[in-house]
PDB file of C-alpha atoms and ligand atoms in Angstrom:
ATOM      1  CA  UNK A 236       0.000   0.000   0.000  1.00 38.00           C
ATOM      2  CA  UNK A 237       2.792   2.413   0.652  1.00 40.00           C
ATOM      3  CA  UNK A 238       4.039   2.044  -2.587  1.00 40.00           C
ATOM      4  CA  UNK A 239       0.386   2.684  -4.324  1.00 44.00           C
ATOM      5  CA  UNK A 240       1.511   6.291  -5.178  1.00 51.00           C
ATOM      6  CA  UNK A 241       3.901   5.309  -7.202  1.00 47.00           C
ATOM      7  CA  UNK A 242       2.645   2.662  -8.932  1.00 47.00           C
ATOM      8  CA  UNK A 243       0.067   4.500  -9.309  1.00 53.00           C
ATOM      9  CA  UNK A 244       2.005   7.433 -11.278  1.00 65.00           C
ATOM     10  CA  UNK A 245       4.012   4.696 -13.666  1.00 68.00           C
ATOM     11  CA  UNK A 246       0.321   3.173 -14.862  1.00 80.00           C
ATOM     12  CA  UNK A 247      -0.115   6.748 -15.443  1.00 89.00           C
ATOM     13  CA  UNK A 248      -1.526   6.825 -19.186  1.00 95.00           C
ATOM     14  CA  UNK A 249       0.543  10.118 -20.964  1.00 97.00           C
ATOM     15  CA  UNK A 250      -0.662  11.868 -24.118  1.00 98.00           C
ATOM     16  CA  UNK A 251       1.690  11.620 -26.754  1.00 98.00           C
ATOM     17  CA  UNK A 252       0.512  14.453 -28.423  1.00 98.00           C
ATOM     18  CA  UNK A 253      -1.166  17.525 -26.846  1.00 99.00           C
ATOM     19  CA  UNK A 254      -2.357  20.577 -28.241  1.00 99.00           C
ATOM     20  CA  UNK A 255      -2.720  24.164 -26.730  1.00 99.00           C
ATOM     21  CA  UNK A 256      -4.497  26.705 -27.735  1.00 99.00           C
ATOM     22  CA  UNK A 257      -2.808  29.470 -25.744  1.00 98.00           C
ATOM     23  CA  UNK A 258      -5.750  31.837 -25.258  1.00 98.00           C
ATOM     24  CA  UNK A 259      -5.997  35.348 -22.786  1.00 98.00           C
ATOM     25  CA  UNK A 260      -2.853  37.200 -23.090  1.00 98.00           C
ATOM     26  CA  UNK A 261      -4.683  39.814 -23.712  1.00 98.00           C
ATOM     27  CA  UNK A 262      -6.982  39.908 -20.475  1.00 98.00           C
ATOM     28  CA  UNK A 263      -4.082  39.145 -18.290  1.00 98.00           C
ATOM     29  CA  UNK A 264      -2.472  42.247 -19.138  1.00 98.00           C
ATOM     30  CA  UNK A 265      -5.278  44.277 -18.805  1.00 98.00           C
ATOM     31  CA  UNK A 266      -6.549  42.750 -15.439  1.00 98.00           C
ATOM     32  CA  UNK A 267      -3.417  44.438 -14.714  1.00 97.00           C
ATOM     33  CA  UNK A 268      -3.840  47.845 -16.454  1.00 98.00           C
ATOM     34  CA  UNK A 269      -0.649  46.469 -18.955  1.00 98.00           C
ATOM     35  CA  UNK A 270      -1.344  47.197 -22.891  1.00 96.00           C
ATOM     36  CA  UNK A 271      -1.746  43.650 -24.426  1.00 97.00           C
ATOM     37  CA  UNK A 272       1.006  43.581 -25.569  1.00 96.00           C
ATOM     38  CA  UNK A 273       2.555  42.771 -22.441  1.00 98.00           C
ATOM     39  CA  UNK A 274       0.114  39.659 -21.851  1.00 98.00           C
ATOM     40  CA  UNK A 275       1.946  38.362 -25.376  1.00 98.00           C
ATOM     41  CA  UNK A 276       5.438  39.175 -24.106  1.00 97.00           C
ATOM     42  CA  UNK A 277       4.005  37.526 -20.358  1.00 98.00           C
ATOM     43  CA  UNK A 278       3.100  34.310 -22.506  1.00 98.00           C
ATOM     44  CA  UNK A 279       6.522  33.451 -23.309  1.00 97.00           C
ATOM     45  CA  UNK A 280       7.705  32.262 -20.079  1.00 98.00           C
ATOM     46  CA  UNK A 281       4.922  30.153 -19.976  1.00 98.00           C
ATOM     47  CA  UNK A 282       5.968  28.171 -23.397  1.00 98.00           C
ATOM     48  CA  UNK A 283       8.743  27.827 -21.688  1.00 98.00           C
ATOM     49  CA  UNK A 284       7.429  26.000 -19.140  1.00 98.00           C
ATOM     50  CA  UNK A 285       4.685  23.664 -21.154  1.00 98.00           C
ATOM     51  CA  UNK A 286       7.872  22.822 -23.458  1.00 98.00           C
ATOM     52  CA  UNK A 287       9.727  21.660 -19.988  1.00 98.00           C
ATOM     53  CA  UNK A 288       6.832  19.828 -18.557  1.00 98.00           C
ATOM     54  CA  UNK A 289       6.239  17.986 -21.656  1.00 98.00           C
ATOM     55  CA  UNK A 290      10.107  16.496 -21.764  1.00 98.00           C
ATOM     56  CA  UNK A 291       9.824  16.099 -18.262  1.00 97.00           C
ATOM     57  CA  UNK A 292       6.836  13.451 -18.689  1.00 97.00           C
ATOM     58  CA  UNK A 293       7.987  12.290 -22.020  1.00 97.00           C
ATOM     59  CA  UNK A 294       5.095  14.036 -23.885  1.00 98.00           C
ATOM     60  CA  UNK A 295       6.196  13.115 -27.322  1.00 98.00           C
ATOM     61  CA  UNK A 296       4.864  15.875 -29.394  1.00 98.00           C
ATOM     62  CA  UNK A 297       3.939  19.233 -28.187  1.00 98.00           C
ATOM     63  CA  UNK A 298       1.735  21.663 -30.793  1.00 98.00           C
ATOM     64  CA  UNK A 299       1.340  25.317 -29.693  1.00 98.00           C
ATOM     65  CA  UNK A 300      -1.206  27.431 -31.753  1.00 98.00           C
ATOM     66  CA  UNK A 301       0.711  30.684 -31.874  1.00 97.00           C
ATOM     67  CA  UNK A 302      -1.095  32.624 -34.470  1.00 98.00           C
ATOM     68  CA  UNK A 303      -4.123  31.800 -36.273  1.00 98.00           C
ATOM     69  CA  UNK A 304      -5.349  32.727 -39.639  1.00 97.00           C
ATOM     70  CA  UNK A 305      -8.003  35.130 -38.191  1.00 98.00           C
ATOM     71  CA  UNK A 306      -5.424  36.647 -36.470  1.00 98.00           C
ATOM     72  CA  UNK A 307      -4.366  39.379 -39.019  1.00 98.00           C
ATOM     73  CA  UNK A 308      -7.442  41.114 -38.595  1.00 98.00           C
ATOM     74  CA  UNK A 309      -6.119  42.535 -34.972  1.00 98.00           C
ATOM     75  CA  UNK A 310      -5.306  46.118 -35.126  1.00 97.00           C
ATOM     76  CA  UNK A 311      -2.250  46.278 -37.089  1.00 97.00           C
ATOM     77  CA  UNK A 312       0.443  47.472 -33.921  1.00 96.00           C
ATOM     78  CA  UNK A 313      -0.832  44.058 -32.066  1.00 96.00           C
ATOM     79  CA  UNK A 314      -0.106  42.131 -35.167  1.00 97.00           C
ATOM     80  CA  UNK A 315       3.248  43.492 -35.797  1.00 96.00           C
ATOM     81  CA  UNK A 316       4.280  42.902 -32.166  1.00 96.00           C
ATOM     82  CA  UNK A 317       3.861  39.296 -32.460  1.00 97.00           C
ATOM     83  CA  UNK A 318       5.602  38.918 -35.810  1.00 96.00           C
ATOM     84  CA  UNK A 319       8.601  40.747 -33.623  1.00 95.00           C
ATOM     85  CA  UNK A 320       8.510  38.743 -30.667  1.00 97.00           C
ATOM     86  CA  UNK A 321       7.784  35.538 -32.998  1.00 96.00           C
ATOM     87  CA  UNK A 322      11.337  36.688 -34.504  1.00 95.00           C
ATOM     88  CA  UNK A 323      12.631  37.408 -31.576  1.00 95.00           C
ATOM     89  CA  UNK A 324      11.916  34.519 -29.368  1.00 96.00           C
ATOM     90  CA  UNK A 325      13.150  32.438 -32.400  1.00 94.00           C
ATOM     91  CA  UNK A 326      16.437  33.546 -32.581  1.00 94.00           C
ATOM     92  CA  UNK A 327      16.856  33.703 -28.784  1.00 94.00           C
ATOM     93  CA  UNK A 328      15.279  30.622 -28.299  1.00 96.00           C
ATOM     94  CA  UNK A 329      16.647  28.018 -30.591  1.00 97.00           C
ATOM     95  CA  UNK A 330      19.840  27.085 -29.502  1.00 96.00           C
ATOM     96  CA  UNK A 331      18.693  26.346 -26.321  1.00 97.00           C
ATOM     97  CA  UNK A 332      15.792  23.537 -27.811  1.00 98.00           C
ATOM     98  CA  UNK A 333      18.609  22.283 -29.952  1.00 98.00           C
ATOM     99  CA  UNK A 334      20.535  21.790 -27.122  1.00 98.00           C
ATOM    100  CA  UNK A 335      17.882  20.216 -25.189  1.00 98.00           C
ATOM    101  CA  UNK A 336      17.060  17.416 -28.436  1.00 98.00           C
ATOM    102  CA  UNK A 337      14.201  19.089 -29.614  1.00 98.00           C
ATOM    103  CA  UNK A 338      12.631  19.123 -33.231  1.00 98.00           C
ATOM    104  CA  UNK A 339      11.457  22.151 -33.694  1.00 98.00           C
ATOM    105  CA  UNK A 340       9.221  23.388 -36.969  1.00 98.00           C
ATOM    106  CA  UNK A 341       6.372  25.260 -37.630  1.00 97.00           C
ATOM    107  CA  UNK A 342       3.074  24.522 -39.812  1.00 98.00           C
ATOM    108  CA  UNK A 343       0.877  27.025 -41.464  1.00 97.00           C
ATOM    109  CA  UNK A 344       0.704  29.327 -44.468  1.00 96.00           C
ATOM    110  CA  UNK A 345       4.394  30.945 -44.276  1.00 96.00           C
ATOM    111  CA  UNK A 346       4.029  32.895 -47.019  1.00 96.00           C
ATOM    112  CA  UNK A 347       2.284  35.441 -45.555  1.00 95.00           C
ATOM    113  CA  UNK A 348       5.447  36.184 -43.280  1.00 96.00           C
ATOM    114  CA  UNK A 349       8.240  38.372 -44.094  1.00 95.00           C
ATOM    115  CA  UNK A 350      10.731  36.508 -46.120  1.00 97.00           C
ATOM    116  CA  UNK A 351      13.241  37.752 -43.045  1.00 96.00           C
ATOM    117  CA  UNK A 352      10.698  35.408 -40.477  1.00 96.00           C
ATOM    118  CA  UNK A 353      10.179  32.740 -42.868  1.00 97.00           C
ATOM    119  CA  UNK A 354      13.983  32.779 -43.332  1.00 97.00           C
ATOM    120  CA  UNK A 355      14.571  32.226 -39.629  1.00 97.00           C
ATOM    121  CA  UNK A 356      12.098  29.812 -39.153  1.00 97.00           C
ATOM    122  CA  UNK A 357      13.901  27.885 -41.960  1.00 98.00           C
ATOM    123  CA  UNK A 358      17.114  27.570 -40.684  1.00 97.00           C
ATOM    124  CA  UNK A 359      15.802  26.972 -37.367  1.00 98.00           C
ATOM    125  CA  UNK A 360      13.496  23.816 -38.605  1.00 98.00           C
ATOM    126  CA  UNK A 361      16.866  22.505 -40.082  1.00 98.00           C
ATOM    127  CA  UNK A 362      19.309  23.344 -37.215  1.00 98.00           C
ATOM    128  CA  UNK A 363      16.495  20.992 -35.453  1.00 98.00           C
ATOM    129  CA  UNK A 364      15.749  18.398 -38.023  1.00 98.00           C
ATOM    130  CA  UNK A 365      17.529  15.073 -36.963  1.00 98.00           C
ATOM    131  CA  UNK A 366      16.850  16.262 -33.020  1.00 98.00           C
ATOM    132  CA  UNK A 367      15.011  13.079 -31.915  1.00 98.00           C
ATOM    133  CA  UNK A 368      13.750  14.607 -28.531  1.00 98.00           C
ATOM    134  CA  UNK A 369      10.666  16.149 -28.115  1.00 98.00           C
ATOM    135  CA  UNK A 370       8.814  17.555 -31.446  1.00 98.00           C
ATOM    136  CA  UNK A 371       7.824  21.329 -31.313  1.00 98.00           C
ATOM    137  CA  UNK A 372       5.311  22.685 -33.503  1.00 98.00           C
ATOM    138  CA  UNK A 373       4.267  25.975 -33.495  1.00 97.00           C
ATOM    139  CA  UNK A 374       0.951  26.864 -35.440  1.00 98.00           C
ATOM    140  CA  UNK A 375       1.155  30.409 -37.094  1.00 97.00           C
ATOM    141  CA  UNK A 376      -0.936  31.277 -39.737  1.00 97.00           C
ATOM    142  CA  UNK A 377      -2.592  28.289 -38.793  1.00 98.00           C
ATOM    143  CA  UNK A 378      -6.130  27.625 -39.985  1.00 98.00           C
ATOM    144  CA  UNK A 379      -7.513  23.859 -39.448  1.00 98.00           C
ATOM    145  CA  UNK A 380     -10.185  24.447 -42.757  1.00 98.00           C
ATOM    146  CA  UNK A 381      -6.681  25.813 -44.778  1.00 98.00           C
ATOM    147  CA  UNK A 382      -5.223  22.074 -43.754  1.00 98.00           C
ATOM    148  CA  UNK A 383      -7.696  20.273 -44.817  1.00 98.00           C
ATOM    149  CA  UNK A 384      -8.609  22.402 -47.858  1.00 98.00           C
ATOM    150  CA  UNK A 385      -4.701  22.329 -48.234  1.00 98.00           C
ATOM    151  CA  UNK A 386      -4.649  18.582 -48.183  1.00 98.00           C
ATOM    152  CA  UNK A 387      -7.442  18.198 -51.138  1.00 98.00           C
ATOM    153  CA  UNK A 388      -5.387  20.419 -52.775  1.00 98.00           C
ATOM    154  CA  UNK A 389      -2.634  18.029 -52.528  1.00 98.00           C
ATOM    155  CA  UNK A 390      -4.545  14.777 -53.922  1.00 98.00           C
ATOM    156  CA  UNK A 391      -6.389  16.713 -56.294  1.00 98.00           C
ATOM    157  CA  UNK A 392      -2.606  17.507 -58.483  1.00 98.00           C
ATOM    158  CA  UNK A 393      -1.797  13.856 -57.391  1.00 98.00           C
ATOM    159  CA  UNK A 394      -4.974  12.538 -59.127  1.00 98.00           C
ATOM    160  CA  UNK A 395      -4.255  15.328 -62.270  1.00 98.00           C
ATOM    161  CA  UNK A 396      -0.406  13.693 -62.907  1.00 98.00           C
ATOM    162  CA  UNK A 397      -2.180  10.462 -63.029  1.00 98.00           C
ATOM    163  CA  UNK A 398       0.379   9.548 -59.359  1.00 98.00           C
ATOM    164  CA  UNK A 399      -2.990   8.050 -57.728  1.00 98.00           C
ATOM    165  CA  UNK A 400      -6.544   7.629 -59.171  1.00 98.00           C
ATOM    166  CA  UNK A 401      -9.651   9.207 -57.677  1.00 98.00           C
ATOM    167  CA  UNK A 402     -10.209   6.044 -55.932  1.00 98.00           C
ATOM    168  CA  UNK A 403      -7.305   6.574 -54.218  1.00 98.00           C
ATOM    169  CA  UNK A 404      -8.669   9.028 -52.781  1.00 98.00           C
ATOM    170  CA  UNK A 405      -9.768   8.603 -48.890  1.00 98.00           C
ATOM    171  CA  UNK A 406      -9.482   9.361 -45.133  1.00 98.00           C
ATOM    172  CA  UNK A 407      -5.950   7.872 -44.981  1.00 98.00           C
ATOM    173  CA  UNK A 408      -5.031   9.564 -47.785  1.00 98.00           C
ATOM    174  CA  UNK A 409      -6.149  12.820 -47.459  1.00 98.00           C
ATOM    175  CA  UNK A 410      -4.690  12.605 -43.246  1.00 98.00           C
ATOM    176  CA  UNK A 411      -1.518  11.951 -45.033  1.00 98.00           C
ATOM    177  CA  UNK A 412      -1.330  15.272 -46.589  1.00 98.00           C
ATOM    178  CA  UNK A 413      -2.646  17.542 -43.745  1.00 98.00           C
ATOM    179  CA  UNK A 414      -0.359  18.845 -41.063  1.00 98.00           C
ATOM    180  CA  UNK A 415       1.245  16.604 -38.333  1.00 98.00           C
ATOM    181  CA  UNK A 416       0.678  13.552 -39.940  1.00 98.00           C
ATOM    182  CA  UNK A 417       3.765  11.825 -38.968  1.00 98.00           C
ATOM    183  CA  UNK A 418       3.545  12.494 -35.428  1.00 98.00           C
ATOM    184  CA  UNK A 419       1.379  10.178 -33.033  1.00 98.00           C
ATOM    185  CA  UNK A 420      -2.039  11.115 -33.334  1.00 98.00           C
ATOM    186  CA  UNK A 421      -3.666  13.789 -31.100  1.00 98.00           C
ATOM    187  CA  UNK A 422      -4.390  13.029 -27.814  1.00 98.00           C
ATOM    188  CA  UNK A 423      -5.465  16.083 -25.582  1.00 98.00           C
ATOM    189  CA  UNK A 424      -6.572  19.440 -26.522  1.00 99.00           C
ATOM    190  CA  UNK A 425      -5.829  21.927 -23.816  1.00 99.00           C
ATOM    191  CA  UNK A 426      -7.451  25.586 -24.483  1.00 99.00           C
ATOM    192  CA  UNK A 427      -6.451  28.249 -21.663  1.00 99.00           C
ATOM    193  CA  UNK A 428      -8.273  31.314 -21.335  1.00 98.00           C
ATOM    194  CA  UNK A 429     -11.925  30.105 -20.140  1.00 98.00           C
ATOM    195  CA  UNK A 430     -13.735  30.106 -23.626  1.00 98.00           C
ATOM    196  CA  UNK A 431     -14.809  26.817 -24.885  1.00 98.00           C
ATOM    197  CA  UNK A 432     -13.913  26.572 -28.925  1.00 98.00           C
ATOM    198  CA  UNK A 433     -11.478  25.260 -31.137  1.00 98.00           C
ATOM    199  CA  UNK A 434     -11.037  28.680 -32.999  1.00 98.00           C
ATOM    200  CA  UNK A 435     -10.055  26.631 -36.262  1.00 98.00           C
ATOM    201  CA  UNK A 436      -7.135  25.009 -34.843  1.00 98.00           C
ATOM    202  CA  UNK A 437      -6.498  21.434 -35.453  1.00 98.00           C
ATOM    203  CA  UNK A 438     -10.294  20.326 -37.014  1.00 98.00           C
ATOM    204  CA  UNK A 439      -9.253  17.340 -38.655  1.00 98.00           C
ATOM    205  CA  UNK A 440      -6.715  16.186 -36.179  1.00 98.00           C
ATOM    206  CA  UNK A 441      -9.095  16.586 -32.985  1.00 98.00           C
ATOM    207  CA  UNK A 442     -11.509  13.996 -34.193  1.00 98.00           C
ATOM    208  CA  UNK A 443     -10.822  11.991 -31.623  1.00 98.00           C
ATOM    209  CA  UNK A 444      -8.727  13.914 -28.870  1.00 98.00           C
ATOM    210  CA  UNK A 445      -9.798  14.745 -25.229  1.00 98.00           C
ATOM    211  CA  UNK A 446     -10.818  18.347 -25.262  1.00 98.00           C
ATOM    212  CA  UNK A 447      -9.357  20.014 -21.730  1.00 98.00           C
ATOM    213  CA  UNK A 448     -10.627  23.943 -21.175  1.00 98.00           C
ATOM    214  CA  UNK A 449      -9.157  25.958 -18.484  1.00 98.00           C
ATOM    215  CA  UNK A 450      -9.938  29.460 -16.972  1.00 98.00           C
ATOM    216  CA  UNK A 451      -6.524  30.219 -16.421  1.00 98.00           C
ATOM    217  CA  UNK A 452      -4.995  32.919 -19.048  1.00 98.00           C
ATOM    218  CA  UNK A 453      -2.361  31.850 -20.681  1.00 98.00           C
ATOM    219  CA  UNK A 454       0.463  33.831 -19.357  1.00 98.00           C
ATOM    220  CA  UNK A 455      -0.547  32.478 -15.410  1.00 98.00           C
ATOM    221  CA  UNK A 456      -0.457  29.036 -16.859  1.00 98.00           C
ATOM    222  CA  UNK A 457       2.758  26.942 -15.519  1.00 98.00           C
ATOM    223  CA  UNK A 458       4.421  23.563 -15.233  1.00 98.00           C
ATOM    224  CA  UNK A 459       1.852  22.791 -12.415  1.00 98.00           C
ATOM    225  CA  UNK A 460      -1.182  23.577 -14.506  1.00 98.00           C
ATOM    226  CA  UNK A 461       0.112  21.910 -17.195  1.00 98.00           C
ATOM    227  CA  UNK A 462       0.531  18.214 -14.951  1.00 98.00           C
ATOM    228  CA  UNK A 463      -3.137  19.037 -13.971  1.00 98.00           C
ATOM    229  CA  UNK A 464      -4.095  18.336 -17.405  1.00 98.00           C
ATOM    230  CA  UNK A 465      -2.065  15.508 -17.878  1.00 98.00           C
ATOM    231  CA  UNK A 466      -3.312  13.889 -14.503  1.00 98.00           C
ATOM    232  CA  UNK A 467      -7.272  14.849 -15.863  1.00 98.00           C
ATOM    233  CA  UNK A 468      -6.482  13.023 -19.514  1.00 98.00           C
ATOM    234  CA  UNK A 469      -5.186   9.960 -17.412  1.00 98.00           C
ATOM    235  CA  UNK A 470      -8.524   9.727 -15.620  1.00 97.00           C
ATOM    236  CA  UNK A 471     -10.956   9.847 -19.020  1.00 98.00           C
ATOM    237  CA  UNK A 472     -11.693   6.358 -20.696  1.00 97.00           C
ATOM    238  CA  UNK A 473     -11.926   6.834 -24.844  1.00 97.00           C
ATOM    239  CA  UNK A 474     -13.726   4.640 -26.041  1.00 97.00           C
ATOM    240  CA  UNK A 475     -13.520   5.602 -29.680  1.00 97.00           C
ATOM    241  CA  UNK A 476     -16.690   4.332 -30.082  1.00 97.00           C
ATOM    242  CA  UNK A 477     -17.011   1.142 -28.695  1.00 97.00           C
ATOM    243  CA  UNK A 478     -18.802   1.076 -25.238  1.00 98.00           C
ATOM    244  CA  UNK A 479     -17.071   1.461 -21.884  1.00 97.00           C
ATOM    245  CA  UNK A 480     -17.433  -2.296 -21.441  1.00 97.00           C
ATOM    246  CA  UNK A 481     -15.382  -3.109 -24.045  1.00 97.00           C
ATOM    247  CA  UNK A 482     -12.444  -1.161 -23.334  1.00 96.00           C
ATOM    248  CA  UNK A 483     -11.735  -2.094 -19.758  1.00 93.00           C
ATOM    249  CA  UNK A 484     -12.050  -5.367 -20.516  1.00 85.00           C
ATOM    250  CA  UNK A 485      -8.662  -6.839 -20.371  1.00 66.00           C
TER     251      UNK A 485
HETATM  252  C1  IPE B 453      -3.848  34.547 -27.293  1.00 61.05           C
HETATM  253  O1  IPE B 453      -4.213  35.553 -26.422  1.00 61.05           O
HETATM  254  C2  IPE B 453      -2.663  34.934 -28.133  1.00 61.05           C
HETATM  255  C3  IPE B 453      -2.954  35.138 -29.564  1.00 61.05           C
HETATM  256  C4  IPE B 453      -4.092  34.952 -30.140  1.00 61.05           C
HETATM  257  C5  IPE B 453      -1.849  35.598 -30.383  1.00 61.05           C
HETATM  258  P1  IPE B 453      -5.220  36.705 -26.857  1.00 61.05           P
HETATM  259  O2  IPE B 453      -4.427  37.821 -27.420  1.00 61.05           O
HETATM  260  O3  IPE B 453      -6.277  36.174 -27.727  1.00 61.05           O
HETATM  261  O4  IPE B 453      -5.809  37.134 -25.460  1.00 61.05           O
HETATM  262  P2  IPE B 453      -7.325  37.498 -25.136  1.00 61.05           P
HETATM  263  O5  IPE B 453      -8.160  36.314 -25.580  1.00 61.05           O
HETATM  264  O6  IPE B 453      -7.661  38.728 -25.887  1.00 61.05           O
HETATM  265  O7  IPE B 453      -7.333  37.673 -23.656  1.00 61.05           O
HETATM  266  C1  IPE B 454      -7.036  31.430 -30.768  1.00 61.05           C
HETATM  267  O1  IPE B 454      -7.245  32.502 -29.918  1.00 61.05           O
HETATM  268  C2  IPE B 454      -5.745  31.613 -31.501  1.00 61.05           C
HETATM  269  C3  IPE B 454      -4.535  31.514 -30.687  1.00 61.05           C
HETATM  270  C4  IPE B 454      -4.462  31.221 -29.422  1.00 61.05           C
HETATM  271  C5  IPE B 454      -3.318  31.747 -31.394  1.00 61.05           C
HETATM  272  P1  IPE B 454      -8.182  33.722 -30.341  1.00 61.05           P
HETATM  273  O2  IPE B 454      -8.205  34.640 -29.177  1.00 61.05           O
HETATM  274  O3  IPE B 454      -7.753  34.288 -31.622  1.00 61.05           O
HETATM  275  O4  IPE B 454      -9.599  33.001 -30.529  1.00 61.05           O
HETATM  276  P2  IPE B 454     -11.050  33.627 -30.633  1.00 61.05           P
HETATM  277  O5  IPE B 454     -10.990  34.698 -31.659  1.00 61.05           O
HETATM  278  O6  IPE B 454     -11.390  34.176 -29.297  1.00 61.05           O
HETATM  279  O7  IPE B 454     -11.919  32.483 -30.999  1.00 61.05           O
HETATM  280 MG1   MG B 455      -8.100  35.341 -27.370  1.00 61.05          MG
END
């Protein structure tokens, strides 16, 4: 019995891909009378620590939505900010995940970036490449109906070089073409900053993920609140649709 806490914590079940959807920046700084801008800048410390607490319990894949699609239409100072701290944080940042054996890259329309960003982020995906740690994705200029429209894209030129045929054509082959789709499928969906939406993040790839919502705003979120969600997804039974009788049977 004395040992039941840790036995308990090594049956622990541990996503090997989570999600965040780092939401209420914005309201942290002004709860404390700080432009928003400071709730961004806030924010970073905390990737810092969800990136930590996923190699500490040997999370495999961690995918941060940093910027979505609907994004740009923030007042244009805002938006500019976060391309500089984006840029910023990159370059400061990326030594120390290569250090630390992690593959770092970043999925989402690029080309709207500054060919200075999309350098960086270039160079930084390679630098990272063969890193067989924890995988980092960051989402920006991330839209989950630009994946999938993205991925039919994709098979649609396949099928018009005559590569597959329209049979071909299918849930397994369109997943193959949307983001992520080499990394273990998605496990838990965390969204900080108490609203309860996916905000066109990962549609296709949430289909069957545990969906975890949090009031805390994203720059008060920490390694602590991050282990909370990991001990909450080890308590949910997914039954992917079979009934709960069939999946704790041994
Ligand atoms: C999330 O925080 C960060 C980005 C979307 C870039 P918000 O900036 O959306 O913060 P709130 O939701 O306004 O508090
Ligand atoms: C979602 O947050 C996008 C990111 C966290 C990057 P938003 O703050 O943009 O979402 P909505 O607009 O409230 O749905
Ligand atoms: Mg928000």
């Amino acid at each position: 019995m004395a040992s039941s806490l840790a036995s308990l914590d090594e049956d622990k079940k541990i996503p090997q891909h989570i999600a965040i959807i780092m939401d209420g920046n914005g309201r942290w700084a002004q709860a404390q009378g700080k432009g928003r801008v400071a709730g961004h800048k806030a924010g970073v410390e905390s990737v810092r620590a969800v990136v930590t607490g996923a190699r500490k319990s040997g999370v495999k894949a961690l995918t941060l939505f940093a910027f979505s699609s609907e994004n740009w239409q923030r007042p244009e100072q805002e938006v500019s900010v976060l391309m500089d701290l984006f840029m910023f944080v990159l370059t400061k940042e990326v030594k120390r995940l290569h250090k630390n054996g992690i593959r770092f890259q970043v999925i989402g329309d690029l080309s709207r970036f500054s060919e200075k960003l999309q350098k960086n982020i270039r160079k930084s995906e390679a630098l990272t490449a063969e890193n067989t740690g924890l995988i980092l994705s960051v989402a920006a200029n991330y839209g989950g109906r630009w994946d999938i429209a993205n991925a039919a894209k994709e098979l649609a030129a396949q099928v018009q070089n005559k590569e597959i045929s329209l049979d071909d054509i299918n849930e397994y082959s369109l997943h193959k073409e949307t983001c992520l789709a080499e990394l273990p499928a998605l496990d838990l969906l965390i969204r900080t900053g108490g609203d309860y939406r996916i905000s066109n993040f990962l549609l296709w790839q949430a289909a069957y993920a545990e969906f975890y919502f949090t009031d805390i705003l994203w720059p008060d979120f920490d390694e602590a609140e991050f282990s909370m969600a990991i001990d909450v997804f080890d308590q949910r039974e997914r039954r992917f649709g079979k009934t709960g009788e069939q999946v704790t049977k041994k």
